[in-house]
Structures are given as C-alpha cells and as structure tokens.
Coordinates of C-alpha atoms in Angstrom, one line a residue:
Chain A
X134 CA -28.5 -4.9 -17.7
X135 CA -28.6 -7.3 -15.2
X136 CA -27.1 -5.9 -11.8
X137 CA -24.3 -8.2 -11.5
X138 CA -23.4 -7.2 -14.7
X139 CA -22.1 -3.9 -14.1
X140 CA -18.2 -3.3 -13.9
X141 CA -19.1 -2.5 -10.5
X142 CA -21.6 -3.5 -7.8
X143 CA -21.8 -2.4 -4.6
X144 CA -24.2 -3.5 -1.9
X145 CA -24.4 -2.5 1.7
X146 CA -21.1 -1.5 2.2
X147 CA -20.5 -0.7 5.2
X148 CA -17.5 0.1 7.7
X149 CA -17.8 1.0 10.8
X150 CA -14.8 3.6 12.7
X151 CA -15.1 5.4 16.2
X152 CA -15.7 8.5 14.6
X153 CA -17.0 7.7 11.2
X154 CA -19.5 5.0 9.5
X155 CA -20.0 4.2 5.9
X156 CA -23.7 3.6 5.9
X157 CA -24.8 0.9 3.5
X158 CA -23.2 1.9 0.2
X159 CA -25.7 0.7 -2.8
X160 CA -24.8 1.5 -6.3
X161 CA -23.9 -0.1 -10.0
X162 CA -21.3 1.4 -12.5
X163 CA -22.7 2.0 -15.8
X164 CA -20.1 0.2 -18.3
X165 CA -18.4 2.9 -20.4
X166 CA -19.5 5.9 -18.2
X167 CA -17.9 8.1 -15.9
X168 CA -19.0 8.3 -13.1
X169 CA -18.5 11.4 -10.7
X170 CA -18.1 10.1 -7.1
X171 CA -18.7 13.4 -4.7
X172 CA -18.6 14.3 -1.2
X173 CA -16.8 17.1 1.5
X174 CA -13.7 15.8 2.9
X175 CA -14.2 13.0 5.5
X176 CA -17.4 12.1 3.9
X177 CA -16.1 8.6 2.9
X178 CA -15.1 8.5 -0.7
X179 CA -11.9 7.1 0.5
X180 CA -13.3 4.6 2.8
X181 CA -15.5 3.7 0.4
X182 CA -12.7 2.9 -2.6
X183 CA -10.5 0.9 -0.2
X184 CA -13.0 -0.9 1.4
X185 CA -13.7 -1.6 -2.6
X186 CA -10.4 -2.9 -3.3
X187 CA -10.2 -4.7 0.0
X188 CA -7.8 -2.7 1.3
X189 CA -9.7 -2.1 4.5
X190 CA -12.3 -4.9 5.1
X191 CA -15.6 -3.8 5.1
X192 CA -18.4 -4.5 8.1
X193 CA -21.0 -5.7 5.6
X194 CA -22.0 -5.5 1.7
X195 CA -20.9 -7.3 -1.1
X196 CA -18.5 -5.8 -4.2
X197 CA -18.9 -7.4 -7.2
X198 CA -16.5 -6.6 -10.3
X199 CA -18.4 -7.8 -13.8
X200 CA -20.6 -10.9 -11.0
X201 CA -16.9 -11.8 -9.5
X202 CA -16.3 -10.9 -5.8
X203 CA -12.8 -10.1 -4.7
X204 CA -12.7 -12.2 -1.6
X205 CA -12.7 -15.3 -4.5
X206 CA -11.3 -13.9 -7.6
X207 CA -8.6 -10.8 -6.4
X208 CA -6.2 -11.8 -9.1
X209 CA -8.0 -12.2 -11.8
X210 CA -10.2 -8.9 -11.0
X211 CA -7.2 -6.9 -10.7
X212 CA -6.0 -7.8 -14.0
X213 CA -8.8 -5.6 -15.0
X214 CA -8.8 -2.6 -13.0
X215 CA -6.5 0.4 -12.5
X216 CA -6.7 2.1 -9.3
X217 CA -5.1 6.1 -9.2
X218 CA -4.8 7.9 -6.0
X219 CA -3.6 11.1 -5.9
X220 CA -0.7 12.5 -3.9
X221 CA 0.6 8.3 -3.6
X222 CA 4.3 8.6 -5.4
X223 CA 5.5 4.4 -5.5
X224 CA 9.5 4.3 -4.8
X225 CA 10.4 7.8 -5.4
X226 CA 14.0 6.9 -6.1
X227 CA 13.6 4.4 -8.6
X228 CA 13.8 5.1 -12.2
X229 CA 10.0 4.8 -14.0
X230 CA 11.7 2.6 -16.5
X231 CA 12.5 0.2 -13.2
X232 CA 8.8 0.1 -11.6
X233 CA 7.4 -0.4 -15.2
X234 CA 10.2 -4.0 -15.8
X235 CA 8.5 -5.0 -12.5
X236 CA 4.9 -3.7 -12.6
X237 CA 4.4 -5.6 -16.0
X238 CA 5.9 -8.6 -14.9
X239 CA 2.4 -9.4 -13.2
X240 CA 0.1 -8.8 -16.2
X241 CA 0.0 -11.7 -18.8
X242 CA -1.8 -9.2 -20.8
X243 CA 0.8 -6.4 -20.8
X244 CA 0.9 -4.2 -23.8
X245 CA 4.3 -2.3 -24.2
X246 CA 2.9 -0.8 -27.6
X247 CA 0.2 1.0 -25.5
X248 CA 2.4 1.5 -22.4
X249 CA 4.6 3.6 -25.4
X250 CA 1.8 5.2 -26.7
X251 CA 1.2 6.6 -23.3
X252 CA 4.5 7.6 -22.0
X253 CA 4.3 9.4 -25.5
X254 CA 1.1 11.0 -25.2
X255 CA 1.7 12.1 -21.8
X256 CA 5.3 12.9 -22.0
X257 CA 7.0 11.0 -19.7
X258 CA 10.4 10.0 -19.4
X259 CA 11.0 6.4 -18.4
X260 CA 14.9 7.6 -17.2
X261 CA 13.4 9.9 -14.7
X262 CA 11.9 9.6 -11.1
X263 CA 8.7 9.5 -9.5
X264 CA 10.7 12.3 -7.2
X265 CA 11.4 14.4 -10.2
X266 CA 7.4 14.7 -11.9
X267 CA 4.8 17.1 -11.1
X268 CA 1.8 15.8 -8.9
X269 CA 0.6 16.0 -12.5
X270 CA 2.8 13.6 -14.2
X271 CA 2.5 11.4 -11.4
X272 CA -0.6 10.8 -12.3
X273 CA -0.1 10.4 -15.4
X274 CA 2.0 7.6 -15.0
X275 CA 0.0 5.9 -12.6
X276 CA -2.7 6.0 -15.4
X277 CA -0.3 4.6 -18.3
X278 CA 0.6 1.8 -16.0
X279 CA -3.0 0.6 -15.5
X280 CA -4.1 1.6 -18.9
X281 CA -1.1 -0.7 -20.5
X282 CA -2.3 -3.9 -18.8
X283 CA -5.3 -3.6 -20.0
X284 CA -7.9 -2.2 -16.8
X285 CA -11.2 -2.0 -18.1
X286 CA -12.1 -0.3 -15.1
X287 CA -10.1 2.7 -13.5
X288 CA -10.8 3.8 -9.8
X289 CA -9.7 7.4 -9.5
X290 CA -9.4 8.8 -5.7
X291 CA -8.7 12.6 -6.2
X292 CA -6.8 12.5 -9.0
X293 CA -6.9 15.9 -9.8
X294 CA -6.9 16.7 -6.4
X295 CA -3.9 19.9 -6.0
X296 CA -3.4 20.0 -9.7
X297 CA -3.4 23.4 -11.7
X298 CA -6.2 24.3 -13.8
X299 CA -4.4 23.4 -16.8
X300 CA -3.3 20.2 -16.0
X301 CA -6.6 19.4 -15.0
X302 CA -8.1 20.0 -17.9
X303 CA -5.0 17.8 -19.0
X304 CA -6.1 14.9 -17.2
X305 CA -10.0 15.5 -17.7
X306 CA -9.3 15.4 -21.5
X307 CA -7.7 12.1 -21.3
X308 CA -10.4 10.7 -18.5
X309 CA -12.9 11.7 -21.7
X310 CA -10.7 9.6 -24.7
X311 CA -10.6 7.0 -22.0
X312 CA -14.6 6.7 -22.2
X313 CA -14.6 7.0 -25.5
X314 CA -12.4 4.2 -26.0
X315 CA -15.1 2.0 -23.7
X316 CA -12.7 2.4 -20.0
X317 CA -14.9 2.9 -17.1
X318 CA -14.0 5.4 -14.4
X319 CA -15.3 6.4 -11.1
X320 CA -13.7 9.6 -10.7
X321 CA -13.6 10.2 -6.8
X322 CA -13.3 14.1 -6.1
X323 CA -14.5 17.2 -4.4
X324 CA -13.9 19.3 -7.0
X325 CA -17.3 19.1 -8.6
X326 CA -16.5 22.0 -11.7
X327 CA -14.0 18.7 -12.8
X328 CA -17.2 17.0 -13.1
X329 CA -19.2 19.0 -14.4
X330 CA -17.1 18.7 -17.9
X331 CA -16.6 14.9 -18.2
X332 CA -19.3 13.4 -15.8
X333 CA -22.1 11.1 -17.2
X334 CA -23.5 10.1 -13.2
X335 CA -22.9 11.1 -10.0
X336 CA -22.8 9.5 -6.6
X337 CA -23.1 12.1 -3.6
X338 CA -21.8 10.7 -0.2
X339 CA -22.7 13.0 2.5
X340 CA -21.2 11.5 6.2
X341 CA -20.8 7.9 5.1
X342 CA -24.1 8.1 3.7
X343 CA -25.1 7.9 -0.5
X344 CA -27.7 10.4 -1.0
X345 CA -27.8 10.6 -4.9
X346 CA -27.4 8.6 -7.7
X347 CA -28.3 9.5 -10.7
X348 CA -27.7 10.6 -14.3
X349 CA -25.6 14.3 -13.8
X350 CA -28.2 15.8 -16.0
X351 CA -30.9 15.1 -13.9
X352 CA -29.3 15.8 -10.9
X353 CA -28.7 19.1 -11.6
X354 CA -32.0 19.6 -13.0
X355 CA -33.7 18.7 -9.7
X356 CA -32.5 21.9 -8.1
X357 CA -32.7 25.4 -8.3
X358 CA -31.3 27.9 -7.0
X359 CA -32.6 31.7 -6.1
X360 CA -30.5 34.4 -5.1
X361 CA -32.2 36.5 -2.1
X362 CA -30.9 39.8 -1.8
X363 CA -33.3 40.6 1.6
X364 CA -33.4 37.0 2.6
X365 CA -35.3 33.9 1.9
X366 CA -38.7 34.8 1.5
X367 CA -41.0 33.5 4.5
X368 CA -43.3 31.6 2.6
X369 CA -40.5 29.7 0.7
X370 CA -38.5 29.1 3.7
X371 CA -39.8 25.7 4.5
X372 CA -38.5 24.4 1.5
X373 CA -35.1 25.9 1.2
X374 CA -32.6 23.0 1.3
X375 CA -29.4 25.0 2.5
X376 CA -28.1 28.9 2.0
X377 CA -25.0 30.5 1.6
X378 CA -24.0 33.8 2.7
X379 CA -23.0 36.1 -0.3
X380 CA -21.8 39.9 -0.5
X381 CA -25.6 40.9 -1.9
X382 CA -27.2 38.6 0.8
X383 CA -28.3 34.6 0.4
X384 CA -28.4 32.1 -2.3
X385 CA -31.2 29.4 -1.3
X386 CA -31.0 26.1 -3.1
X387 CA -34.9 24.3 -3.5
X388 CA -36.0 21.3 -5.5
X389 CA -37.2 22.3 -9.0
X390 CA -41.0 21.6 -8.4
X391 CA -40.7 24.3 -5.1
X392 CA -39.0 26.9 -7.2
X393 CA -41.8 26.2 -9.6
X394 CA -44.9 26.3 -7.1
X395 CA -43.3 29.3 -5.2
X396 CA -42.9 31.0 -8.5
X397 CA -39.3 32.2 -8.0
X398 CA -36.7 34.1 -9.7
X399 CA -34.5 31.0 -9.7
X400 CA -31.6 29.8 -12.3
X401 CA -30.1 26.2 -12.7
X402 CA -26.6 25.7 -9.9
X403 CA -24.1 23.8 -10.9
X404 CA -22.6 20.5 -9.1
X405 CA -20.3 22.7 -6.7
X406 CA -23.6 25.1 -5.6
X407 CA -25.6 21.9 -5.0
X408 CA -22.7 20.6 -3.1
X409 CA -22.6 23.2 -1.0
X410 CA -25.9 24.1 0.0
X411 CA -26.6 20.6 0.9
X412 CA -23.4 20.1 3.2
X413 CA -24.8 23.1 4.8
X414 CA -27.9 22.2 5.4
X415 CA -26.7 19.1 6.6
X416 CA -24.0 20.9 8.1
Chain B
X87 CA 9.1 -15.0 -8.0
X88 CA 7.6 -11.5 -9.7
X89 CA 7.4 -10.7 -6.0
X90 CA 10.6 -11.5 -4.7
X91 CA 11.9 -9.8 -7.9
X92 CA 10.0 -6.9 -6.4
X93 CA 11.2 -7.0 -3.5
X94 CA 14.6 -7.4 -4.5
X95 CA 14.6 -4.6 -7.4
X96 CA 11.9 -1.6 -5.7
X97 CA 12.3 -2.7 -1.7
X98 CA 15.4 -4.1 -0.5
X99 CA 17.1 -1.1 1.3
X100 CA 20.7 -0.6 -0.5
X101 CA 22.6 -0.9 3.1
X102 CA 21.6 -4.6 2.7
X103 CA 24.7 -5.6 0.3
X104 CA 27.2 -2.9 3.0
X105 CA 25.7 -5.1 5.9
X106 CA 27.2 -8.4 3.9
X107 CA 30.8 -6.8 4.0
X108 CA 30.2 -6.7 8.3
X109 CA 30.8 -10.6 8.4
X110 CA 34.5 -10.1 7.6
X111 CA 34.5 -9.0 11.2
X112 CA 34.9 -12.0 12.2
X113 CA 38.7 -12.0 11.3
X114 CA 38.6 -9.6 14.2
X115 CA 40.6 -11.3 17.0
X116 CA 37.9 -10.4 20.3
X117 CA 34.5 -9.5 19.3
X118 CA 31.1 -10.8 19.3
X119 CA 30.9 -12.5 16.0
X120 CA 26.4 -13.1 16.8
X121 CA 26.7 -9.2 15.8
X122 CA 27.6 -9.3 12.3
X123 CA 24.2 -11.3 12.0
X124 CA 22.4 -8.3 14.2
X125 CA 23.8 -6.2 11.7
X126 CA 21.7 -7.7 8.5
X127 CA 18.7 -7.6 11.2
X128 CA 19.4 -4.0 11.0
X129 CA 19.4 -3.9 6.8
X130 CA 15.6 -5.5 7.0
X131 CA 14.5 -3.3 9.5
X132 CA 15.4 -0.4 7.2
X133 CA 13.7 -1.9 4.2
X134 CA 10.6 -2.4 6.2
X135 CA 10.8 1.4 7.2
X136 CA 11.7 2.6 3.1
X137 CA 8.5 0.2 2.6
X138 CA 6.8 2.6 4.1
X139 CA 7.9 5.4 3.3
X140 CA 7.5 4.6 -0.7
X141 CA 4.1 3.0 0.2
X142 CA 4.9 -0.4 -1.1
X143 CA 2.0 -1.8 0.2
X144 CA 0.0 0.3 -1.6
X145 CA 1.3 -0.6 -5.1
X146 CA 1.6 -4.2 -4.1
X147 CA -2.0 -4.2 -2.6
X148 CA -2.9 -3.5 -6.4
X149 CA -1.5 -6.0 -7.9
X150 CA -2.8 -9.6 -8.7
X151 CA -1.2 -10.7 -5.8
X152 CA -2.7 -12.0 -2.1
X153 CA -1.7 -10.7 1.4
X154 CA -0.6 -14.3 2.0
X155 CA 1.9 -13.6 -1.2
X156 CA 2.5 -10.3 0.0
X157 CA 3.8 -11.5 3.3
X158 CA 5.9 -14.4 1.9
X159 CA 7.8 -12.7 -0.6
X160 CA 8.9 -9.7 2.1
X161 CA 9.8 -12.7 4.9
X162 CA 11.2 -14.4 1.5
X163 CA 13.5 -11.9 0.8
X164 CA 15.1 -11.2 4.5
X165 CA 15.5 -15.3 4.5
X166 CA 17.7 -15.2 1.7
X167 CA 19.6 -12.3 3.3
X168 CA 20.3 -14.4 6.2
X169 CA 21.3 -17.0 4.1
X170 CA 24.1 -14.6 1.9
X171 CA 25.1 -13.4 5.4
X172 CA 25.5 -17.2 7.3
X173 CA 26.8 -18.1 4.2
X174 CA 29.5 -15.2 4.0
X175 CA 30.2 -15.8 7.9
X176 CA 30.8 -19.7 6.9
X177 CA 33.4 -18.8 4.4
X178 CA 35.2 -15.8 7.2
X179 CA 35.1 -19.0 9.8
X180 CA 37.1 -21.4 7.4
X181 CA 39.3 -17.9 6.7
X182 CA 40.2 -17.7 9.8
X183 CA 42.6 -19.8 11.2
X184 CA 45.0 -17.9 8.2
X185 CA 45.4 -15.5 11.2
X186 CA 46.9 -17.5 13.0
X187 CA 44.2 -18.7 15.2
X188 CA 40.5 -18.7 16.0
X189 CA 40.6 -18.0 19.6
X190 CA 38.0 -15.3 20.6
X191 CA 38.2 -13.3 24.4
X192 CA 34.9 -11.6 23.1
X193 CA 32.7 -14.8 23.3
X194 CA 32.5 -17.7 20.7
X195 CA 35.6 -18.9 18.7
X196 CA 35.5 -18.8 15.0
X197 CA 33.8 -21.7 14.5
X198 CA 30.5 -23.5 13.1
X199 CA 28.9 -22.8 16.7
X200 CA 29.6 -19.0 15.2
X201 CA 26.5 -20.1 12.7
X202 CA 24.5 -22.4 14.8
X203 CA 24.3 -18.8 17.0
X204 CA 23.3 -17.0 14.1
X205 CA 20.4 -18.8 13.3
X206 CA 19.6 -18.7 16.3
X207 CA 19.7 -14.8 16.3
X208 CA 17.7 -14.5 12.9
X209 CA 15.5 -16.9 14.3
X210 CA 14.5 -14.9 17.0
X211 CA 14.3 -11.9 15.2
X212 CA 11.9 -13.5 12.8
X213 CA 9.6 -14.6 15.1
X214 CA 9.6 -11.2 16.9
X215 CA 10.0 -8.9 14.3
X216 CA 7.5 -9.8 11.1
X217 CA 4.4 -11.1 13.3
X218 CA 4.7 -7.5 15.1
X219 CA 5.1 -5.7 11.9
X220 CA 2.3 -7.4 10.0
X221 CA -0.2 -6.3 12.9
X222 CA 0.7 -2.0 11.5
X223 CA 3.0 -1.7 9.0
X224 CA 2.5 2.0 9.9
X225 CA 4.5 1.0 12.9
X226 CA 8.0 -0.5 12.2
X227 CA 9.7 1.1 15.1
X228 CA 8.2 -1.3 18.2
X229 CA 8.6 -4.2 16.5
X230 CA 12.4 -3.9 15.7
X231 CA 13.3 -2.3 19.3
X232 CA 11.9 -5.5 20.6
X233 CA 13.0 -7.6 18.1
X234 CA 17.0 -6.1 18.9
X235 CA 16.0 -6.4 22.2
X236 CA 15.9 -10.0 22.4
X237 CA 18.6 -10.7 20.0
X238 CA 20.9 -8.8 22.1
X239 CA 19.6 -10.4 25.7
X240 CA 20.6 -13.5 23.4
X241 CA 23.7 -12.8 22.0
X242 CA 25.1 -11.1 26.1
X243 CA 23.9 -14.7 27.2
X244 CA 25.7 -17.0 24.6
X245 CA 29.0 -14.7 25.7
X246 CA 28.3 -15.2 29.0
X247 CA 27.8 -19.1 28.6
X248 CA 31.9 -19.1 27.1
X249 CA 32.4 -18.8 30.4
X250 CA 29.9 -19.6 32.6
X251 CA 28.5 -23.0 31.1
X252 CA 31.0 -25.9 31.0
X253 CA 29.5 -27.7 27.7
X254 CA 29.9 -24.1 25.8
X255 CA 33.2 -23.5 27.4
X256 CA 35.0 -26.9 27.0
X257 CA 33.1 -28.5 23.9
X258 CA 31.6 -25.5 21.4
X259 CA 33.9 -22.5 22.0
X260 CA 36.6 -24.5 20.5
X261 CA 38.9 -24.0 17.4
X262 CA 37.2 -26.6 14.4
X263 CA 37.4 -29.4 13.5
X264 CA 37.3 -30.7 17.9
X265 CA 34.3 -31.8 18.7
X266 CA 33.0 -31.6 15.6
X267 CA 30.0 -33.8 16.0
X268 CA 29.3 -31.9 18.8
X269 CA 29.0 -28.3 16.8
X270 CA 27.1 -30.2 14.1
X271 CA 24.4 -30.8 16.1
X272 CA 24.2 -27.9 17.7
X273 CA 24.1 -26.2 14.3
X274 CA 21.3 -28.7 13.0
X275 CA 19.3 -27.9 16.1
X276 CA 19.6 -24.4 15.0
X277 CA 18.8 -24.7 11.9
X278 CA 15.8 -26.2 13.2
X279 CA 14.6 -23.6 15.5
X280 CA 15.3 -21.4 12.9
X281 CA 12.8 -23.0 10.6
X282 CA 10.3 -23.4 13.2
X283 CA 10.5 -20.2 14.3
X284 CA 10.1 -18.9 10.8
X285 CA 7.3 -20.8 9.7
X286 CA 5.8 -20.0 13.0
X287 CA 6.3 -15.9 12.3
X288 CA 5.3 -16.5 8.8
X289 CA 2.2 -17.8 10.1
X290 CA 1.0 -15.5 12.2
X291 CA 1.9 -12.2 10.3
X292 CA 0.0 -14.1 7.2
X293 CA -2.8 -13.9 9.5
X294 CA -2.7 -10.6 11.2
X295 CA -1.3 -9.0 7.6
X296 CA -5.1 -10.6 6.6
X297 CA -7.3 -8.8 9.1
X298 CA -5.6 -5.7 9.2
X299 CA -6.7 -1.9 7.5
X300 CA -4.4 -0.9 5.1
X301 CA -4.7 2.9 5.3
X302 CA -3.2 3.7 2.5

C-alpha cells in the first residue's frame, strides 16, 4: 500500500504550547483496522486529533486523508469521516429529530435508511434530547450521525471515556461490526482493557511523543513482565523498563529477549500493565 | 443556506423573536428609540454565549463547511435580525403619528433619522463585536461589554446632538415627511457605514476565526 493511500497519513505533526509539544507525529491508518490510539492524560491524543481535523493548526507535518490534505479538500474529506468526542453534547435542548433535519442537510450522500437502522439498533429516540441520554447514548448518536452519511473513517477521542462497563462493551461491540463492515476507526483512549478486546494496532503517545506503532499482537509480545516479591533482582535491574509497587512487592516490565536472557519467572502484561510501567519509567 | 438554516434552527437564542416585540417602544412618547436596536444587540450577544455553551463550533467545525462559511452564516444571521428589527421600527415610525404626534423629549422624533441611527448602532456593534469574538470564542463577554459600550457613548451623543447641534435639532429631529431629502440622505449614508462597517468586521473575524485554536 502505498503511504498516501492510507485513510490516514500523518507526518511530522507537530504543535508547539508553553507547557506541552507534540513531537513529530508519524503514522498511517491501516484501511479497515482499528486502531488503538493510547497515552496518560495530557500526553496529546487530543492535540493530536484536532490538530488532525484542523481544529487547532499544527506547527509542522502534513495530514493526508486517502492522498487529499485538508487545507485543499476540507469538504470533500469531511464527507468521509465521522469524528466522536466523548463528554461533547451538541444543543442540549434541541430535539435529536431537529439536529438530524440539519446535520443531513450537508451530506449529499445521506442515508435515512441507515440513520433508521441505527437509531433502531441503538435505541434512540429522535423526540428526545441530547440533555435527557446517558453519556452512553450520546455517543451513540454521535456515531449514527456519522455512520448515516456515509464516514469511511471514524475518529474516536475517548468515547468510552466515563462509561459503565456494560455500555462499554456496548459501544466496543458496535466499534467491532463497524470493522467488519470495512469503517476505519482510531479509537483514542486511556483505557487500554477497551483495547485489548477490539484493537488490531496501537499507537502509544507518551508526552507529545509516538513511541510505538505496531500490530497489538506484537506489541504486547515484546514485553514481559515478572513479579518480584524481594525486589528486582540486581543483575536484571539494568534492564527493567518501569515497576510498580504491589501488596507482595514489585512487578518489573522487560523486553521479551531480557526476560529470556535473564531467565525469569515472567508472564505476558496486558496493554494497561505496559502502559503503566512505561509512564513510570518515564515518569 | 444549510448554514444559515443552522443558525436559524440550533443557534439563534429564542429572546431574538421577544427582542422584535421591543421596537413597538417607539410608540412611547419620550424615550430613546436607538435602544430598541441595542436591544436586538443584546439577542446576538446571547446567541453567541448559547453557541458556546452547546459547542456549536464544535459540530460546525465537522461539517463540510470552511471557517470563512462558518463566520458568514453567524454575521449572516444577526444581519437579517437587524433587518426584521429596522424593518419593524420602520413600520412603528409610520404608526406613529396615530398617537397623535411624533414629538420625542427623550432624543430623536419618530422619524426615518430613528433608522438612519440604527444602523448606525448595529453598525458599530458589528464592527466591534464579531472581529473581537472571532479572535476567542471562548470569550464572548469582552467583546459585547465593549461593543455596548460604544453603542451606548453613541446613542448619549445622538440625544445630546437634539439639542446641542443645530442641523440635528432644526432639520432631522423633525416630524416626517419635513425635510425629507434631508433624512434620506442621512439614512443612505447610514446605510452605507453600515455596510462598510460590516464588510469590514466580516473581514477581519474571517481572518482571525482562520488563525485561531479551536479548543474544543
């Protein structure tokens, strides 16, 4: 696949605040994938996304949508994306039925059979108010808007983000018919067990910087992690990568080829321990 | 259009229409008939701030729309409630003299000067307001206090001039139709500065509304 092919392409972003940089941003969307976008609070996942949709303007870099930059071809590229924030109710007086007569308005390619079949599958009422649903349903909605005029890509910022665990599974369940019905999604979030069920890759932002980009697979399968009752053991301490205090003493995360050389007792973490014990490290 | 259907359906703050009803005050024997026009200043200010608060610029930013479009259908819309309100304020004037007269202690008579000064009012405001706005829409406050600020330095001096400046006194702040050719051109000079003034805001918050963070 050639790279300005991709759904998405970012290059060098970059944004520069006071407090905060986004440091040269590389990556590619993989068409059809989800894609796990990870990182503490503050890290810049939300920098990132806006400075994607040209909400903020970026320092440097380039985003390309499927070759197409926004700067020359905003309308037409956001015919074909969604973008779903979490916690971001639109006119929370105003009937659903009312934002959808002028939402749809601006999408030649507006399906009100599928908007139906969402409002249906997700049960919402068109009579009610934004004010009235769940964070939950507000999602929801958000996501049968874009998904009715057709977005091909959806750029998710925490959408399950102070959700219950059921209605996150709720919302993972449709993120995973969504890929299989060919939808893209970059699934912004720092709650990395959402991932772990419905991610294909993962980008991990640590302070305004990407360090990883892989397949989630391999990701996870480049770490280990060994639980140290008396304390990391001196001979393996120049490889730990980041520890965590627990009630029986330590867990110590290492790259799978240490674990292997040092020969210890080590099982594979999951996105969330990884998470951690590198923001720790790095903390 | 879709936009200005937007604005008018999801944006447009519903004490707007209440704000329309204010230019019937001008039936009111003494009082400063510029005011009714400060009063629909007032109705965009609070659909700026509702704008806010029901982060229309977030949904709007994702729409196929521009910033420039973004910009002219919000200063679209609070043209065309100027319009509805000069327009109702034009029907009170010719109302008017069904009181018995259009004699006003409180500054100008009833009379097409009554519109010439409210252009000149939402004129001001415009340029003020929007350009300041556009620079943080986080920030609606600053802009309107200084906005109202100089729509109401404005509107104390035109009172003043009734009485101060003999060509107001003697040839505007008279009962229509005297010097008719008189008010006419003061109301197309108006209506001028009005459009300049617009265009001029429109402008510049197209251009500031283009380099600014939207934090949404």
């Amino acid at each position: 696949m050639a790279k300005n092919d991709a759904p998405l392409s970012v290059r060098g972003l970059c944004k520069k605040y006071p407090a905060f940089t986004l440091d040269s941003v590389t990556f590619d969307l993989t068409p059809g994938a989800i894609t796990g976008f990870i990182g503490r609070n503050g890290a810049g996942k939300t920098t990132t996304l806006n400075a994607i949709l040209s909400f903020i303007k970026p320092d440097g870099g380039e985003v390309l949508f499927s070759g197409l930059s926004m700067a020359d071809h905003a309308a037409e590229i956001k015919q074909k994306i969604g973008f779903v924030s979490a916690g971001m109710a639109y006119y929370t007086g105003k009937k659903l039925k009312t934002i959808t007569d002028v939402t749809r308005a601006f999408y030649p390619a507006w399906d009100g059979a599928a908007y139906q079949k969402y409002m249906g599958r997700f049960g919402l009422d068109e009579s009610k108010t934004p004010a009235s649903l769940s964070n939950g349903m507000k999602i929801k909605y958000a996501l049968a808007l874009a998904l009715s005029h057709g977005a091909e890509l959806m750029l998710l910022d925490e959408p399950t983000s102070g959700l219950d665990p059921v209605s996150r599974e709720e919302l993972i369940e449709i993120f995973l018919a969504l890929k299989d019905e060919g939808k893209t999604i970059l699934f912004s979030t720092h709650i990395t067990s959402d991932l772990d069920k419905c991610a294909d890759r993962i980008l991990f932002l640590q302070k305004g910087r990407l360090t990883a980009d892989s397949a989630l697979n391999d990701f996870i399968g480049a770490y280990r992690l060994a639980s140290c009752a008396g304390g990391v053991p001196e001979a393996a301490a120049p490889c730990v990568l980041g520890t965590c205090r627990t009630k029986d003493g330590c867990t110590a995360l290492f790259k799978q080829a240490d674990a292997e050389r040092l020969s210890l007792d080590c099982r594979q973490p999951d996105l969330e321990e990884i998470m951690v014990h590198l923001e720790k490290e790095g903390a | 259009m879709n936009l200005l259907k937007k604005e008018f359906r999801l944006c447009m703050h519903p004490i707007a229409p209440m704000m329309l009803c204010l230019s019937a005050l001008i039936l009111v024997p003494a009082y400063p008939y510029a005011i009714t026009c400060f009063y629909m200043t007032l109705a965009i200010f609070f659909t700026c701030l509702s704008s806010r608060e029901n982060h229309d610029a977030a949904y709007t930013a994702c729409l196929p729309v521009s910033r420039r479009d973004m910009v002219r259908s919000r200063m679209g819309l609070a043209c065309i409630l100027e319009g509805v309100q000069l327009l109702a304020c034009l029907g009170f004037v010719f109302l008017r003299p069904l009181t018995g007269s259009t004699e006003n202690s409180a500054g100008m008579d009833a009379n097409l000067a009554v519109i010439a000064e409210g252009l000149i009012v939402f004129g001001l405001f415009n340029a003020l307001f929007f350009p300041r706005w556009y620079k943080d829409i986080t920030k609606v406050g600053l802009p309107f206090i200084i906005a109202g600020a100089a729509v109401f330095l404005y509107i104390t001096l035109s009172i003043v001039s009734t009485y101060a400046v003999p060509f107001v006194r003697d040839v505007l702040d008279t009962p229509d139709p005297e010097h008719l050719t008189e008010k006419l051109i003061f109301l197309a000079c108006a209506g001028a500065l009005y459009a300049a003034l617009t265009l001029l805001s429109f402008r510049l918050s197209v251009r500031r509304f283009e380099q600014v963070d939207l934090q949404l």
